[in-house]
Amino acid sequence: MPKNKGKGGRAFKRGKSDTSGQDKRELVFKEDLQEYAQVTKVLGNGRMEVQCFDKENKKRLGHIRGAMRKKVWINLGDY
Protein backbone atom coordinates (compact mmCIF):
# COMPACT_ATOMS: atom_id res chain seq x y z
CA MET A 1 0.00 0.00 0.00
CA PRO A 2 1.26 3.53 -0.73
CA LYS A 3 2.36 5.70 2.15
CA ASN A 4 0.72 9.04 2.77
CA LYS A 5 3.23 11.74 1.94
CA GLY A 6 2.28 15.18 3.14
CA LYS A 7 -1.03 16.81 3.69
CA GLY A 8 -3.90 16.82 1.28
CA GLY A 9 -7.32 15.52 0.63
CA ARG A 10 -10.79 16.95 0.85
CA ALA A 11 -10.82 17.79 4.58
CA PHE A 12 -7.48 19.62 4.40
CA LYS A 13 -8.52 21.70 1.39
CA ARG A 14 -11.81 22.72 2.99
CA GLY A 15 -9.97 24.05 6.03
CA LYS A 16 -7.87 26.39 3.92
CA SER A 17 -9.17 29.88 3.41
CA ASP A 18 -7.48 32.98 2.16
CA THR A 19 -8.62 35.62 4.64
CA SER A 20 -6.01 38.17 3.62
CA GLY A 21 -8.06 39.20 0.57
CA GLN A 22 -11.20 40.04 2.53
CA ASP A 23 -12.22 43.65 2.30
CA LYS A 24 -14.91 45.36 4.29
CA ARG A 25 -18.02 46.23 2.33
CA GLU A 26 -19.06 49.82 1.94
CA LEU A 27 -21.96 50.98 4.07
CA VAL A 28 -25.07 51.48 2.00
CA PHE A 29 -26.91 54.58 3.19
CA LYS A 30 -30.39 53.98 4.55
CA GLU A 31 -33.49 55.14 2.73
CA ASP A 32 -36.91 56.06 4.10
CA LEU A 33 -38.43 53.43 6.42
CA GLN A 34 -35.07 51.65 6.85
CA GLU A 35 -32.75 51.38 9.87
CA TYR A 36 -29.21 50.21 10.58
CA ALA A 37 -28.72 47.09 12.72
CA GLN A 38 -25.96 44.72 13.85
CA VAL A 39 -26.36 40.94 13.72
CA THR A 40 -26.31 39.39 17.21
CA LYS A 41 -27.47 35.85 16.39
CA VAL A 42 -27.93 33.91 13.15
CA LEU A 43 -31.14 31.87 13.34
CA GLY A 44 -31.11 30.21 9.92
CA ASN A 45 -33.36 30.34 6.85
CA GLY A 46 -32.32 33.93 6.15
CA ARG A 47 -33.41 35.14 9.58
CA MET A 48 -31.31 36.69 12.33
CA GLU A 49 -31.61 38.53 15.60
CA VAL A 50 -30.38 42.11 15.21
CA GLN A 51 -29.61 45.03 17.53
CA CYS A 52 -31.16 48.14 15.97
CA PHE A 53 -29.57 51.60 16.15
CA ASP A 54 -32.74 53.63 16.42
CA LYS A 55 -34.25 55.63 19.30
CA GLU A 56 -35.45 52.50 21.13
CA ASN A 57 -32.16 50.54 20.67
CA LYS A 58 -34.14 47.28 20.60
CA LYS A 59 -33.36 43.67 19.59
CA ARG A 60 -35.51 42.66 16.63
CA LEU A 61 -35.95 39.79 14.20
CA GLY A 62 -34.46 40.64 10.80
CA HIS A 63 -34.39 38.77 7.52
CA ILE A 64 -32.35 38.90 4.32
CA ARG A 65 -34.44 39.94 1.36
CA GLY A 66 -34.59 37.62 -1.64
CA ALA A 67 -32.44 39.72 -3.99
CA MET A 68 -29.53 39.71 -1.49
CA ARG A 69 -29.92 36.17 -0.18
CA LYS A 70 -27.28 34.42 -2.34
CA LYS A 71 -25.29 37.49 -3.44
CA VAL A 72 -24.27 38.90 -0.03
CA TRP A 73 -23.06 36.80 2.88
CA ILE A 74 -24.06 38.22 6.27
CA ASN A 75 -22.28 36.90 9.35
CA LEU A 76 -22.41 37.44 13.09
CA GLY A 77 -21.33 40.98 13.99
CA ASP A 78 -22.02 42.48 10.54
CA TYR A 79 -23.87 45.77 10.19
mmCIF file of C-alpha atoms in Angstrom:
data_model
loop_
_atom_site.group_PDB
_atom_site.id
_atom_site.type_symbol
_atom_site.label_atom_id
_atom_site.label_comp_id
_atom_site.label_asym_id
_atom_site.label_seq_id
_atom_site.Cartn_x
_atom_site.Cartn_y
_atom_site.Cartn_z
ATOM 1 C CA MET A 1 0.000 0.000 0.000
ATOM 2 C CA PRO A 2 1.256 3.526 -0.734
ATOM 3 C CA LYS A 3 2.362 5.704 2.149
ATOM 4 C CA ASN A 4 0.715 9.043 2.772
ATOM 5 C CA LYS A 5 3.235 11.738 1.942
ATOM 6 C CA GLY A 6 2.284 15.178 3.142
ATOM 7 C CA LYS A 7 -1.029 16.812 3.686
ATOM 8 C CA GLY A 8 -3.897 16.816 1.279
ATOM 9 C CA GLY A 9 -7.319 15.517 0.626
ATOM 10 C CA ARG A 10 -10.786 16.951 0.847
ATOM 11 C CA ALA A 11 -10.821 17.794 4.578
ATOM 12 C CA PHE A 12 -7.477 19.617 4.396
ATOM 13 C CA LYS A 13 -8.515 21.705 1.386
ATOM 14 C CA ARG A 14 -11.807 22.718 2.986
ATOM 15 C CA GLY A 15 -9.967 24.046 6.026
ATOM 16 C CA LYS A 16 -7.873 26.393 3.919
ATOM 17 C CA SER A 17 -9.167 29.876 3.413
ATOM 18 C CA ASP A 18 -7.475 32.980 2.159
ATOM 19 C CA THR A 19 -8.622 35.624 4.644
ATOM 20 C CA SER A 20 -6.013 38.172 3.619
ATOM 21 C CA GLY A 21 -8.063 39.205 0.571
ATOM 22 C CA GLN A 22 -11.205 40.040 2.532
ATOM 23 C CA ASP A 23 -12.221 43.651 2.297
ATOM 24 C CA LYS A 24 -14.911 45.361 4.291
ATOM 25 C CA ARG A 25 -18.019 46.227 2.329
ATOM 26 C CA GLU A 26 -19.065 49.824 1.936
ATOM 27 C CA LEU A 27 -21.958 50.980 4.074
ATOM 28 C CA VAL A 28 -25.074 51.476 2.004
ATOM 29 C CA PHE A 29 -26.907 54.578 3.186
ATOM 30 C CA LYS A 30 -30.388 53.978 4.547
ATOM 31 C CA GLU A 31 -33.486 55.140 2.733
ATOM 32 C CA ASP A 32 -36.908 56.059 4.098
ATOM 33 C CA LEU A 33 -38.428 53.427 6.417
ATOM 34 C CA GLN A 34 -35.069 51.648 6.854
ATOM 35 C CA GLU A 35 -32.748 51.378 9.868
ATOM 36 C CA TYR A 36 -29.208 50.206 10.581
ATOM 37 C CA ALA A 37 -28.722 47.090 12.718
ATOM 38 C CA GLN A 38 -25.957 44.723 13.853
ATOM 39 C CA VAL A 39 -26.364 40.936 13.717
ATOM 40 C CA THR A 40 -26.306 39.390 17.213
ATOM 41 C CA LYS A 41 -27.471 35.846 16.393
ATOM 42 C CA VAL A 42 -27.927 33.907 13.148
ATOM 43 C CA LEU A 43 -31.136 31.866 13.341
ATOM 44 C CA GLY A 44 -31.109 30.213 9.917
ATOM 45 C CA ASN A 45 -33.359 30.339 6.848
ATOM 46 C CA GLY A 46 -32.317 33.928 6.145
ATOM 47 C CA ARG A 47 -33.414 35.139 9.580
ATOM 48 C CA MET A 48 -31.308 36.692 12.329
ATOM 49 C CA GLU A 49 -31.610 38.533 15.599
ATOM 50 C CA VAL A 50 -30.375 42.114 15.206
ATOM 51 C CA GLN A 51 -29.611 45.033 17.533
ATOM 52 C CA CYS A 52 -31.155 48.144 15.969
ATOM 53 C CA PHE A 53 -29.568 51.603 16.153
ATOM 54 C CA ASP A 54 -32.743 53.631 16.419
ATOM 55 C CA LYS A 55 -34.249 55.633 19.300
ATOM 56 C CA GLU A 56 -35.451 52.499 21.125
ATOM 57 C CA ASN A 57 -32.163 50.536 20.667
ATOM 58 C CA LYS A 58 -34.140 47.283 20.600
ATOM 59 C CA LYS A 59 -33.357 43.672 19.590
ATOM 60 C CA ARG A 60 -35.506 42.658 16.635
ATOM 61 C CA LEU A 61 -35.948 39.791 14.196
ATOM 62 C CA GLY A 62 -34.456 40.644 10.799
ATOM 63 C CA HIS A 63 -34.387 38.774 7.517
ATOM 64 C CA ILE A 64 -32.348 38.898 4.322
ATOM 65 C CA ARG A 65 -34.438 39.936 1.364
ATOM 66 C CA GLY A 66 -34.594 37.619 -1.636
ATOM 67 C CA ALA A 67 -32.443 39.715 -3.989
ATOM 68 C CA MET A 68 -29.535 39.708 -1.490
ATOM 69 C CA ARG A 69 -29.920 36.174 -0.184
ATOM 70 C CA LYS A 70 -27.280 34.423 -2.338
ATOM 71 C CA LYS A 71 -25.295 37.486 -3.436
ATOM 72 C CA VAL A 72 -24.269 38.897 -0.033
ATOM 73 C CA TRP A 73 -23.057 36.795 2.885
ATOM 74 C CA ILE A 74 -24.062 38.223 6.267
ATOM 75 C CA ASN A 75 -22.281 36.904 9.351
ATOM 76 C CA LEU A 76 -22.407 37.442 13.087
ATOM 77 C CA GLY A 77 -21.334 40.982 13.990
ATOM 78 C CA ASP A 78 -22.019 42.476 10.541
ATOM 79 C CA TYR A 79 -23.865 45.766 10.191
#
